[in-house]
Amino acid sequence: MLSTLDDLKHRLQTALVSAFGPELEGTDPVLVPTNNPKFGDYQANVAMSLAKQLKDKPRAIATKIVENLTIDDICEAPQIAGPGFINLKFKTDYLQTQLKAVYADDRLGVPTAAPALRTIVDFSSPNIAKEMHVGHLRSTIIGECIARTLEFLGHDVLRLNHVGDWGTQFGMLITHLRDVCPEATTEASSVDIGDLVEFYKQAKKRFDEDDAFKTQSREAVVDLQSGKEDARRAWQVLCEQSRKEFQKIYDRLDITIQERGESFYNPLLDNVVTDLTSLGLLEEDQGAQVVFLEGFTNKDGNPQPLIVRKSDGGFNYATTDLAAIRQRTIDEKAARIIYITDAGQANHFAQVFQVANRANWIPEAVELVHVPFGLVKGEDGKKLKTRSGETVKLKSLLDEAVIRAEKDLKQRITDENRDESADFIQNVSTAVGIGAVKYADLSQNRTSDYIFSFDKMLALQGNTAPYMLYAYVRVQGISRKGGIDFSQLGDAAILLGDEAELNLAKHLLELDTVVVEVARDLFPNRLCQYLFELSQKFNQFYDRCSVLQADEPQRTSRLMLCDLTARTLKLGLSLLGIPVLGRM
Ligand code: ARG
C-alpha cells in the first residue's frame, strides 16, 4: 500500500513533470501540514521555491501545477491561497479506505525497507572496571530504540557493544590488585564492581606518584599484550566481573546487545599502521605516528594530528576505531554503521571518519554516522549527582524510578478504592518506572542536554510514558467494559463523521512516515512526539464521541478506531523499548 503522504507527494511530483517537463523529476513538493484545518490537511509550498528557477510568479506556477494534478480520488479540489500555497484536503472516503487497509495490516501500514541494509549499531559501550554511567545509559536506551526501529523495517542489524576492555589502565589495575586484593585477579566473584572502581582510582594515584609502581604497571601491560598466562587471566577476571554487572542493567532494561570490545580488534591494529604508511598518510610527529587532519587545527593554526601509534609503541582509541571500520565493512559487510555516544566524541568520530575516507576504507555505498547526544543533568542544571555529591549509580537510579512509580500507584489504588495484588503492584511499578526513564530520555531531542527529573517523567499528564501507557489502558478498559473482542471487528466499515474522528484517523495514517523518518534521521523523539499527539487525539475523540453507547454502525467503527489507536501505541512504544500494560 502506498502511504497516504507518499501518495500525495507522488501525485504532486507527477504534476510538476507534466506541467514543466522532465527536468523537474524528483522535485520535493515541500509538503507540510496546514496550520489551520480550515485550509485543509496539507499544503504544498513548491510553487514558491520554484519561482526563481522557472522565472514566473509562484501563483502562476501553482495554477499550472493544479491544472496538471490528478488527485480527485483522494482529495477535494485543491485551493490556491496566498502567494501560491496549494491547499489539499483529503476526502473522507479516501481516509476511510486507507484506514481500513491499515487496520487489516499487522504492520499497521509500515512497509519493509527495500533494500534491507546490513546495519551495525554500536551502542552502550561502557568501560571495563569502571562504572556504567548515565551517559552510557543514554547510549543504551537510544541505541536499543534505533536498533528496534531498523529491525522492524527489515534491516539486518548487528548490535555491538564496543566495550572499553583494553588499554594501559589494565596494567596498573592488575598491579595494584595483586598487592591489595590478589583474589580479585583470579576469582571473578571475589570483588564488587563498586570496589573495582575504587581500586582503579587508587591504582591511578599510585601510578602518578610511585615510579616503581609505574614500571611494574608497564611490565604488566607488556605481559598482557604478549599473552602471559597470569596477566591474561587477571584481565579476563576483571572483564567477567564487569560484564556481569553490565548484564544486570541490560536485563532490567530489556536490552539485547553483543559484546565485541576493543580487544577484539587488537590483531588488526598493526595493519592499520602498515597500510596508512604505504598510503603515505602516516607521518612522524614527536616520536608518534600520526595522520595530519584536514580542517582541524590546533591553537597555533597548524593541522592537528590524529595519533595512530603513540611514541611508546602503543595504540589508542582511534586506532581501534579505524581497525573496526575496516573489519565492519569488509568482514561484516555493513552498509551503514551507526555510533551512539555523547556529543563530546563528535570530533573523535569526525577525525576517524576522515582518515578512513582518505585511506579509501569506506566503500562508496557505505554510510558511517555518529549519533551524538547531550548531557544528563540534575534538576539544578548541573551534572547529575546524589544528594551527598557522588555520581549517581545506574542501579540506584532505576531502583528509585520504580520505588516512586510504586508510591504513585499505591496512592491511586487507595484513592480509587481498588484492591490489587502484590504481583500487580510490582509489575505495574516496574513497567512504569523503567518505561518512564526510557521515555524521558527518548522524548528529548537527543542533541540537547536533558534534565533528569523523576517528578516530570512519572507524571500522568504530559509527554511522559505514564500518559502514553494510560491511553493504551483506557482502550483496554473499553474492551473489558463492553465485552468486546477487538480481533473480531475486522470486516465492518470505518466511518469518519466527527471532526475528532477525522483528526485521529489522519494521525493514525502517519505512522509509516514517522517510522521511516526515525530510521533515516535517527531521532527517536520524533516517534515520541507522534505517540504523544496520538494519545492526545485519542483522548479528544474519546471525550467527544460516545463509543459503547453509540448506535451501529458507528459503534463498531469507533471501536475499530480505539483498537487501531491501541495497536499503534503498542507498536510505537515497543520500538522505544517500552512494553504496554493491560491495566495500571
Ligand atoms: N567506551 C567508549 C566510552 O565509554 C564508547 C565507545 C563508543 N564506540 C566506539 N566505537 N568508539 O566513551
Coordinates of C-alpha atoms and ligand atoms in Angstrom, one line a residue:
M1 CA 0.0 0.0 0.0
L2 CA 1.4 3.4 -0.9
S3 CA 1.3 5.5 2.2
T4 CA -1.0 8.5 2.4
L5 CA 1.7 11.1 2.3
D6 CA 3.9 9.3 -0.2
D7 CA 0.8 9.1 -2.4
L8 CA 0.3 12.9 -2.2
K9 CA 3.9 13.6 -2.8
H10 CA 4.0 11.3 -5.8
R11 CA 0.9 12.9 -7.3
L12 CA 2.4 16.3 -7.0
Q13 CA 5.7 15.2 -8.5
T14 CA 3.9 13.8 -11.5
A15 CA 2.0 17.0 -11.9
L16 CA 5.3 19.0 -11.8
V17 CA 6.7 16.9 -14.5
S18 CA 3.7 17.2 -16.8
A19 CA 3.5 20.9 -16.2
F20 CA 7.2 21.9 -16.6
G21 CA 9.0 18.9 -18.1
P22 CA 11.2 16.1 -17.0
E23 CA 13.9 18.4 -15.5
L24 CA 11.6 18.6 -12.5
E25 CA 11.6 14.9 -11.9
G26 CA 12.0 14.1 -8.2
T27 CA 11.5 17.7 -7.1
D28 CA 10.4 18.0 -3.4
P29 CA 6.9 19.3 -3.4
V30 CA 7.6 20.8 0.1
L31 CA 4.5 19.3 1.6
V32 CA 3.7 20.4 5.2
P33 CA 0.6 20.1 7.4
T34 CA -1.5 23.3 7.2
N35 CA -1.5 25.2 10.4
N36 CA -5.2 25.8 10.2
P37 CA -7.7 23.0 9.4
K38 CA -9.9 25.4 7.5
F39 CA -7.2 25.4 4.8
G40 CA -7.3 21.6 4.5
D41 CA -4.8 19.0 5.7
Y42 CA -1.6 19.6 3.8
Q43 CA -0.1 22.4 1.8
A44 CA 2.4 22.2 -0.9
N45 CA 4.8 25.1 -1.0
V46 CA 6.8 24.1 -4.0
A47 CA 5.5 26.9 -6.2
M48 CA 7.4 29.5 -4.1
S49 CA 10.6 27.5 -4.1
L50 CA 10.5 27.1 -7.9
A51 CA 9.7 30.8 -8.7
K52 CA 13.3 31.7 -9.3
Q53 CA 14.2 28.7 -11.3
L54 CA 11.1 28.9 -13.5
K55 CA 11.2 32.7 -13.7
D56 CA 7.5 33.0 -13.1
K57 CA 5.2 34.2 -10.3
P58 CA 4.5 31.5 -7.7
R59 CA 0.8 31.8 -8.1
A60 CA 1.0 31.2 -11.8
I61 CA 3.2 28.2 -11.1
A62 CA 0.8 26.9 -8.5
T63 CA -2.1 27.2 -11.0
K64 CA -0.2 25.3 -13.6
I65 CA 0.6 22.5 -11.1
V66 CA -3.0 22.3 -10.1
E67 CA -4.1 22.1 -13.7
N68 CA -1.9 19.0 -14.1
L69 CA -2.7 17.4 -10.9
T70 CA -4.8 14.3 -10.9
I71 CA -5.9 13.9 -7.3
D72 CA -9.7 13.9 -7.2
D73 CA -9.8 10.3 -6.0
I74 CA -8.0 11.2 -2.8
C75 CA -8.6 15.0 -2.3
E76 CA -11.2 17.6 -2.6
A77 CA -10.5 20.2 -5.3
P78 CA -7.1 21.9 -4.5
Q79 CA -7.3 25.5 -3.5
I80 CA -4.5 28.0 -4.2
A81 CA -4.0 30.5 -1.4
G82 CA -1.8 33.5 -0.6
P83 CA 1.3 33.9 -2.7
G84 CA 0.9 30.3 -4.1
F85 CA 0.2 27.7 -1.5
I86 CA -1.6 24.7 -2.8
N87 CA -4.0 23.5 -0.1
L88 CA -5.1 19.9 -0.1
K89 CA -7.9 18.3 1.8
F90 CA -8.4 14.6 2.0
K91 CA -11.7 13.1 1.0
T92 CA -13.4 11.3 3.8
D93 CA -13.9 8.3 1.6
Y94 CA -10.3 8.0 0.9
L95 CA -9.3 8.2 4.5
Q96 CA -11.8 5.5 5.4
T97 CA -10.4 3.2 2.8
Q98 CA -6.8 3.8 3.8
L99 CA -7.6 3.3 7.4
K100 CA -9.4 0.1 6.7
A101 CA -6.2 -1.2 4.9
V102 CA -4.0 -0.2 7.8
Y103 CA -6.4 -1.8 10.2
A104 CA -6.1 -5.1 8.3
D105 CA -2.3 -4.9 8.3
D106 CA -0.2 -6.4 11.1
R107 CA 2.5 -3.9 10.3
L108 CA -0.1 -1.1 10.5
G109 CA 0.8 0.2 7.1
V110 CA 4.6 0.5 7.7
P111 CA 6.3 -1.1 4.7
T112 CA 9.5 -3.0 5.0
A113 CA 12.6 -1.3 3.7
A114 CA 13.9 -2.1 0.2
P115 CA 16.7 -2.8 0.1
A116 CA 17.3 -4.1 3.5
L117 CA 20.7 -2.9 4.7
R118 CA 23.2 -4.7 6.8
T119 CA 23.5 -2.2 9.7
I120 CA 25.7 -2.1 12.7
V121 CA 24.5 -0.2 15.7
D122 CA 27.5 0.5 18.1
F123 CA 25.9 1.5 21.4
S124 CA 26.0 1.3 25.2
S125 CA 29.8 0.5 25.2
P126 CA 30.8 1.1 28.8
N127 CA 34.3 0.6 30.1
I128 CA 35.6 -2.5 32.0
A129 CA 36.4 -1.9 35.6
K130 CA 34.6 1.4 35.6
E131 CA 31.0 2.1 36.5
M132 CA 28.5 2.4 33.7
H133 CA 27.3 6.0 34.0
V134 CA 24.3 8.0 32.8
G135 CA 26.0 8.7 29.5
H136 CA 26.1 5.0 28.8
L137 CA 22.5 4.7 29.9
R138 CA 21.5 7.3 27.3
S139 CA 23.5 5.5 24.6
T140 CA 21.9 2.2 25.7
I141 CA 18.4 3.5 25.6
I142 CA 18.8 5.4 22.3
G143 CA 20.7 2.6 20.7
E144 CA 18.1 0.0 21.6
C145 CA 15.4 2.1 20.1
I146 CA 17.3 2.7 16.9
A147 CA 18.1 -1.0 16.6
R148 CA 14.5 -2.0 17.1
T149 CA 13.2 0.5 14.6
L150 CA 15.7 -0.6 11.9
E151 CA 14.9 -4.2 12.6
F152 CA 11.2 -3.6 12.4
L153 CA 11.8 -2.1 8.9
G154 CA 13.5 -5.3 8.0
H155 CA 17.1 -4.2 8.1
D156 CA 19.7 -6.7 9.1
V157 CA 21.0 -5.2 12.3
L158 CA 24.1 -6.2 14.3
R159 CA 24.1 -4.7 17.7
L160 CA 27.6 -4.2 19.0
N161 CA 28.8 -3.4 22.5
H162 CA 32.2 -1.7 21.9
V163 CA 33.3 -2.0 25.5
G164 CA 36.5 -0.4 26.6
D165 CA 38.3 -3.6 27.6
W166 CA 41.8 -2.8 26.6
G167 CA 44.5 -0.3 27.3
T168 CA 47.3 0.6 29.6
Q169 CA 44.9 1.2 32.6
F170 CA 44.7 -2.6 33.0
G171 CA 48.4 -2.8 33.7
M172 CA 48.1 -0.5 36.7
L173 CA 44.9 -2.0 37.9
I174 CA 46.2 -5.5 37.8
T175 CA 49.5 -4.5 39.5
H176 CA 47.5 -2.7 42.3
L177 CA 45.1 -5.6 42.8
R178 CA 48.0 -8.1 43.2
D179 CA 49.1 -6.0 46.1
V180 CA 45.8 -5.2 47.8
C181 CA 43.3 -7.8 46.7
P182 CA 45.1 -10.7 44.9
E183 CA 42.0 -12.9 44.7
A184 CA 40.3 -10.2 42.5
T185 CA 42.8 -11.2 39.8
T186 CA 41.9 -14.9 40.0
E187 CA 38.4 -15.2 41.1
A188 CA 35.6 -13.3 39.3
S189 CA 33.1 -13.3 42.1
S190 CA 35.5 -12.0 44.8
V191 CA 35.2 -8.3 44.1
D192 CA 32.3 -6.0 43.7
I193 CA 32.3 -3.6 40.7
G194 CA 31.9 -0.6 43.1
D195 CA 35.2 -1.7 44.7
L196 CA 36.8 -2.2 41.4
V197 CA 36.1 1.4 40.6
E198 CA 37.7 2.4 43.9
F199 CA 40.7 0.2 43.3
Y200 CA 41.0 1.8 39.9
K201 CA 41.2 5.3 41.5
Q202 CA 43.8 4.1 44.0
A203 CA 45.8 2.5 41.2
K204 CA 45.8 5.7 39.2
K205 CA 47.1 7.6 42.2
R206 CA 49.9 5.2 42.8
F207 CA 50.8 5.3 39.1
D208 CA 51.2 9.0 39.2
E209 CA 53.2 9.1 42.4
D210 CA 55.3 6.0 42.6
D211 CA 57.9 5.3 40.0
A212 CA 58.4 1.6 40.9
F213 CA 54.7 1.1 40.6
K214 CA 54.7 2.7 37.3
T215 CA 57.5 0.4 36.0
Q216 CA 55.6 -2.6 37.3
S217 CA 52.4 -1.5 35.7
R218 CA 54.1 -1.1 32.3
E219 CA 55.5 -4.6 32.6
A220 CA 52.1 -5.8 33.4
V221 CA 50.8 -4.2 30.2
V222 CA 53.6 -5.9 28.2
D223 CA 52.7 -9.2 29.9
L224 CA 49.1 -8.8 29.0
Q225 CA 49.8 -7.8 25.4
S226 CA 52.2 -10.7 24.9
G227 CA 49.6 -13.0 26.3
K228 CA 51.3 -14.1 29.5
E229 CA 49.1 -16.5 31.3
D230 CA 48.5 -14.9 34.7
A231 CA 48.2 -11.3 33.3
R232 CA 45.7 -12.6 30.8
R233 CA 43.8 -14.4 33.5
A234 CA 43.6 -11.3 35.7
W235 CA 42.3 -9.3 32.8
Q236 CA 39.7 -11.9 32.0
V237 CA 38.5 -11.9 35.6
L238 CA 38.1 -8.2 35.5
C239 CA 36.2 -8.3 32.3
E240 CA 34.0 -11.1 33.6
Q241 CA 33.2 -9.2 36.7
S242 CA 32.2 -6.0 34.8
R243 CA 30.3 -8.0 32.3
K244 CA 28.1 -9.5 35.0
E245 CA 27.3 -6.0 36.3
F246 CA 26.5 -4.6 32.9
Q247 CA 24.3 -7.6 32.2
K248 CA 22.1 -6.8 35.3
I249 CA 21.4 -3.4 33.8
Y250 CA 20.7 -4.8 30.4
D251 CA 18.3 -7.3 31.8
R252 CA 16.4 -4.7 33.7
L253 CA 16.2 -2.5 30.6
D254 CA 15.5 -5.4 28.2
I255 CA 18.5 -4.7 26.1
T256 CA 19.9 -7.1 23.5
I257 CA 23.5 -6.5 22.6
Q258 CA 26.5 -8.5 21.7
E259 CA 29.8 -7.7 23.3
R260 CA 32.7 -7.0 20.9
G261 CA 35.1 -4.9 22.9
E262 CA 38.2 -3.0 21.8
S263 CA 40.4 -6.1 22.5
F264 CA 38.7 -7.9 19.6
Y265 CA 40.5 -5.5 17.2
N266 CA 44.0 -6.0 18.7
P267 CA 45.2 -8.3 15.9
L268 CA 44.1 -5.8 13.3
L269 CA 45.9 -2.8 14.7
D270 CA 49.3 -3.4 13.1
N271 CA 47.8 -3.4 9.7
V272 CA 46.2 -0.1 10.2
V273 CA 49.6 1.4 10.7
T274 CA 51.2 -0.5 7.9
D275 CA 48.5 0.4 5.4
L276 CA 48.4 4.0 6.4
T277 CA 52.1 4.1 6.0
S278 CA 52.1 2.6 2.5
L279 CA 49.3 5.0 1.5
G280 CA 51.6 7.8 2.6
L281 CA 49.2 9.2 5.1
L282 CA 51.2 8.5 8.2
E283 CA 53.9 10.9 9.4
E284 CA 56.1 11.1 12.4
D285 CA 55.3 13.8 15.0
Q286 CA 57.3 13.9 18.2
G287 CA 58.0 10.2 18.1
A288 CA 54.4 9.3 17.4
Q289 CA 52.9 8.0 14.2
V290 CA 50.1 10.4 13.2
V291 CA 47.9 11.5 10.3
F292 CA 47.6 15.3 10.0
L293 CA 43.9 16.1 9.7
E294 CA 42.3 18.4 7.2
G295 CA 40.1 21.1 8.7
F296 CA 41.2 20.5 12.3
T297 CA 43.8 23.0 13.6
N298 CA 45.4 23.4 16.9
K299 CA 45.7 26.7 18.7
D300 CA 48.6 27.8 16.6
G301 CA 46.7 27.3 13.4
N302 CA 48.7 24.2 12.4
P303 CA 47.0 21.0 11.3
Q304 CA 46.0 18.8 14.2
P305 CA 47.4 15.3 14.2
L306 CA 45.4 12.1 14.9
I307 CA 47.7 9.8 16.8
V308 CA 47.6 6.3 15.4
R309 CA 50.6 4.9 17.3
K310 CA 51.9 6.5 20.4
S311 CA 55.6 7.2 20.9
D312 CA 55.8 4.2 23.3
G313 CA 54.5 2.0 20.5
G314 CA 51.0 1.6 22.0
F315 CA 47.8 2.0 20.0
N316 CA 44.8 4.1 21.1
Y317 CA 41.1 4.5 21.0
A318 CA 41.2 6.0 17.4
T319 CA 43.4 3.2 16.1
T320 CA 40.9 0.7 17.3
D321 CA 38.0 2.5 15.7
L322 CA 40.0 2.7 12.4
A323 CA 40.5 -1.1 12.6
A324 CA 36.9 -1.6 13.4
I325 CA 35.7 0.4 10.4
R326 CA 37.7 -2.0 8.1
Q327 CA 36.5 -5.1 9.9
R328 CA 32.9 -4.0 9.9
T329 CA 32.8 -3.0 6.2
I330 CA 34.9 -6.0 4.9
D331 CA 34.0 -8.9 7.2
E332 CA 30.6 -7.8 8.4
K333 CA 29.7 -6.2 5.1
A334 CA 28.0 -3.4 6.8
A335 CA 26.3 -0.8 4.6
R336 CA 25.5 1.5 7.5
I337 CA 27.4 1.9 10.7
I338 CA 25.8 3.9 13.5
Y339 CA 27.8 5.0 16.6
I340 CA 25.8 6.3 19.6
T341 CA 27.9 8.3 22.0
D342 CA 27.8 11.7 23.8
A343 CA 28.4 14.7 21.7
G344 CA 31.8 15.1 23.3
Q345 CA 33.1 12.4 21.0
A346 CA 31.9 14.2 17.8
N347 CA 35.5 15.3 16.9
H348 CA 36.8 11.8 17.6
F349 CA 34.4 10.3 15.1
A350 CA 34.8 13.1 12.5
Q351 CA 38.6 12.6 12.6
V352 CA 38.4 8.8 12.4
F353 CA 35.9 9.0 9.6
Q354 CA 38.1 11.5 7.8
V355 CA 41.2 9.3 8.0
A356 CA 39.2 6.2 6.9
N357 CA 37.9 8.2 4.0
R358 CA 41.3 9.4 2.9
A359 CA 42.6 5.9 3.1
N360 CA 39.7 4.8 0.9
W361 CA 38.5 2.4 3.5
I362 CA 34.9 3.4 3.2
P363 CA 33.3 1.8 0.2
E364 CA 31.1 4.1 -1.9
A365 CA 27.7 2.9 -0.7
V366 CA 28.6 2.7 3.0
E367 CA 27.3 5.3 5.4
L368 CA 29.1 6.0 8.7
V369 CA 27.0 8.1 11.1
H370 CA 27.8 9.4 14.5
V371 CA 24.6 9.9 16.6
P372 CA 25.6 12.3 19.3
F373 CA 23.6 13.1 22.4
G374 CA 23.7 15.8 25.1
L375 CA 24.5 15.5 28.8
V376 CA 22.2 14.3 31.5
K377 CA 21.8 17.0 34.2
G378 CA 20.3 17.2 37.6
E379 CA 17.3 19.4 38.3
D380 CA 19.8 22.1 39.4
G381 CA 21.1 22.2 35.8
K382 CA 24.4 20.8 36.9
K383 CA 26.0 17.4 36.4
L384 CA 23.7 14.7 37.9
K385 CA 24.8 13.8 41.4
T386 CA 23.4 12.2 44.5
R387 CA 22.5 14.5 47.5
S388 CA 25.8 13.7 49.1
G389 CA 27.5 14.7 45.9
E390 CA 28.6 11.3 44.5
T391 CA 27.9 10.2 40.9
V392 CA 24.6 8.5 40.6
K393 CA 24.8 4.8 40.1
L394 CA 22.5 3.4 37.4
K395 CA 21.2 0.7 39.6
S396 CA 20.0 3.2 42.3
L397 CA 18.6 5.4 39.6
L398 CA 16.4 2.6 38.2
D399 CA 15.5 1.5 41.7
E400 CA 14.4 4.9 42.6
A401 CA 12.2 5.3 39.5
V402 CA 10.5 2.0 40.3
I403 CA 10.0 3.0 44.0
R404 CA 8.5 6.3 43.1
A405 CA 6.2 4.7 40.5
E406 CA 5.1 2.2 43.2
K407 CA 4.3 5.0 45.6
D408 CA 2.2 6.8 43.0
L409 CA 0.4 3.6 42.1
K410 CA -0.4 2.7 45.7
Q411 CA -1.8 6.2 46.2
R412 CA -4.0 5.8 43.2
I413 CA -5.2 2.4 44.3
T414 CA -6.1 3.8 47.7
D415 CA -7.8 6.9 46.2
E416 CA -9.8 4.7 43.8
N417 CA -10.6 2.1 46.4
R418 CA -9.2 -0.7 44.4
D419 CA -8.0 -4.0 45.6
E420 CA -4.8 -5.1 43.8
S421 CA -2.4 -8.0 44.3
A422 CA 1.2 -7.5 45.3
D423 CA 2.2 -9.0 41.9
F424 CA 0.1 -6.5 40.1
I425 CA 1.7 -3.6 42.0
Q426 CA 5.2 -4.9 41.3
N427 CA 4.6 -5.5 37.6
V428 CA 3.0 -2.1 37.0
S429 CA 5.5 -0.2 39.1
T430 CA 8.4 -1.8 37.3
A431 CA 7.0 -1.2 33.8
V432 CA 6.0 2.4 34.6
G433 CA 9.3 3.2 36.4
I434 CA 11.6 1.8 33.8
G435 CA 9.4 2.9 30.9
A436 CA 9.4 6.5 32.3
V437 CA 13.2 6.6 32.5
K438 CA 13.5 5.4 28.9
Y439 CA 10.7 7.6 27.6
A440 CA 12.1 10.7 29.3
D441 CA 15.4 10.2 27.5
L442 CA 14.0 9.3 24.1
S443 CA 11.4 12.1 24.0
Q444 CA 14.1 14.8 24.2
N445 CA 15.8 16.0 21.1
R446 CA 18.9 13.9 21.7
T447 CA 21.3 16.6 20.8
S448 CA 20.3 18.8 23.7
D449 CA 21.3 18.3 27.3
Y450 CA 18.5 16.8 29.3
I451 CA 17.3 17.5 32.8
F452 CA 16.7 14.3 34.7
S453 CA 13.5 14.7 36.8
F454 CA 11.7 11.8 38.4
D455 CA 8.6 14.0 39.0
K456 CA 8.3 15.0 35.4
M457 CA 9.0 11.6 33.9
L458 CA 6.5 9.9 36.2
A459 CA 3.7 12.5 35.7
L460 CA 0.4 11.1 34.4
Q461 CA -0.1 14.2 32.3
G462 CA 2.2 15.5 29.6
N463 CA 4.6 13.9 27.2
T464 CA 5.5 11.0 29.5
A465 CA 5.5 7.2 29.5
P466 CA 2.6 7.0 32.0
Y467 CA 0.4 9.3 29.8
M468 CA 1.0 7.0 26.8
L469 CA 0.6 3.8 28.8
Y470 CA -2.6 5.2 30.3
A471 CA -4.1 5.9 26.8
Y472 CA -3.5 2.3 25.9
V473 CA -5.0 1.1 29.2
R474 CA -8.1 3.3 28.5
V475 CA -8.7 1.4 25.3
Q476 CA -8.3 -2.0 27.0
G477 CA -10.8 -0.8 29.6
I478 CA -13.3 -0.1 26.8
S479 CA -13.0 -3.7 25.6
R480 CA -13.4 -5.1 29.1
K481 CA -16.3 -2.9 29.9
G482 CA -18.2 -3.7 26.6
G483 CA -17.1 -7.4 26.5
I484 CA -15.5 -6.6 23.1
D485 CA -13.1 -8.9 21.3
F486 CA -11.2 -6.4 19.2
S487 CA -9.9 -9.2 16.9
Q488 CA -13.4 -9.8 15.7
L489 CA -14.2 -6.4 14.3
G490 CA -12.3 -6.6 11.1
D491 CA -15.0 -6.8 8.4
A492 CA -17.0 -3.7 9.4
A493 CA -16.7 -0.3 7.8
I494 CA -14.8 2.6 9.3
L495 CA -17.0 5.7 9.1
L496 CA -15.5 9.1 9.9
G497 CA -18.0 11.7 10.8
D498 CA -17.0 13.8 13.7
E499 CA -14.0 16.2 13.4
A500 CA -12.3 14.4 16.3
E501 CA -12.6 11.1 14.4
L502 CA -11.1 12.6 11.3
N503 CA -8.2 14.1 13.2
L504 CA -7.5 10.8 14.9
A505 CA -7.8 9.0 11.6
K506 CA -5.4 11.3 9.8
H507 CA -2.9 11.0 12.6
L508 CA -3.1 7.2 12.6
L509 CA -2.3 7.2 8.9
E510 CA 1.0 9.0 9.5
L511 CA 2.7 6.2 11.4
D512 CA 4.6 4.9 8.4
T513 CA 6.0 8.3 7.6
V514 CA 7.2 8.8 11.1
V515 CA 8.9 5.4 11.5
V516 CA 10.7 5.8 8.2
E517 CA 11.9 9.2 9.3
V518 CA 13.2 7.9 12.6
A519 CA 15.1 5.2 10.7
R520 CA 16.6 7.8 8.3
D521 CA 17.4 10.6 10.7
L522 CA 17.8 8.7 13.9
F523 CA 15.8 11.0 16.1
P524 CA 13.6 8.9 18.4
N525 CA 11.9 12.0 19.8
R526 CA 10.1 12.2 16.5
L527 CA 8.3 9.0 17.3
C528 CA 7.6 10.1 20.9
Q529 CA 6.0 13.3 19.7
Y530 CA 3.9 11.3 17.3
L531 CA 2.7 9.0 20.1
F532 CA 2.1 11.9 22.4
E533 CA -0.1 13.6 19.8
L534 CA -1.8 10.3 19.1
S535 CA -2.7 9.9 22.8
Q536 CA -4.0 13.5 22.8
K537 CA -6.1 13.0 19.7
F538 CA -7.4 9.8 21.0
N539 CA -8.4 11.4 24.3
Q540 CA -10.1 14.3 22.5
F541 CA -12.0 11.7 20.4
Y542 CA -13.0 9.7 23.4
D543 CA -14.2 12.8 25.3
R544 CA -16.3 13.9 22.4
C545 CA -17.6 10.7 20.8
S546 CA -19.5 8.1 22.7
V547 CA -18.3 4.6 21.8
L548 CA -20.0 1.8 23.6
Q549 CA -23.2 3.9 23.8
A550 CA -23.2 4.8 20.1
D551 CA -25.6 3.2 17.6
E552 CA -24.4 0.8 14.9
P553 CA -22.7 1.1 12.5
Q554 CA -21.0 3.9 14.3
R555 CA -20.3 1.9 17.4
T556 CA -18.2 -0.8 15.6
S557 CA -16.4 1.9 13.6
R558 CA -15.5 3.7 16.7
L559 CA -14.4 0.6 18.4
M560 CA -12.1 0.0 15.5
L561 CA -10.6 3.4 15.9
C562 CA -10.0 2.6 19.5
D563 CA -8.4 -0.7 18.7
L564 CA -6.2 0.8 16.0
T565 CA -5.1 3.6 18.4
A566 CA -4.1 0.9 20.9
R567 CA -2.3 -1.2 18.4
T568 CA -0.4 1.9 17.1
L569 CA 0.6 2.9 20.7
K570 CA 1.7 -0.7 21.4
L571 CA 3.8 -0.9 18.3
G572 CA 5.3 2.6 18.7
L573 CA 6.1 2.0 22.3
S574 CA 7.7 -1.3 21.6
L575 CA 10.0 0.4 19.1
L576 CA 11.0 2.7 22.0
G577 CA 11.6 -0.4 24.1
I578 CA 8.6 0.1 26.3
P579 CA 6.1 -2.7 26.9
V580 CA 2.4 -1.8 27.4
L581 CA 0.1 -2.8 30.3
G582 CA -3.4 -4.1 30.1
R583 CA -4.3 -2.3 33.3
M584 CA -2.4 0.2 35.5
Ligands
ARG1 N1 33.8 3.1 25.5 C1 33.5 4.4 25.0 C2 33.1 5.4 26.1 O1 32.8 4.9 27.2 C3 32.4 4.4 24.0 C4 32.7 3.6 22.7 C5 31.9 4.0 21.5 N2 32.1 3.2 20.4 C6 33.2 3.4 19.6 N3 33.2 2.6 18.5 N4 34.1 4.2 19.8 O2 33.2 6.6 25.9

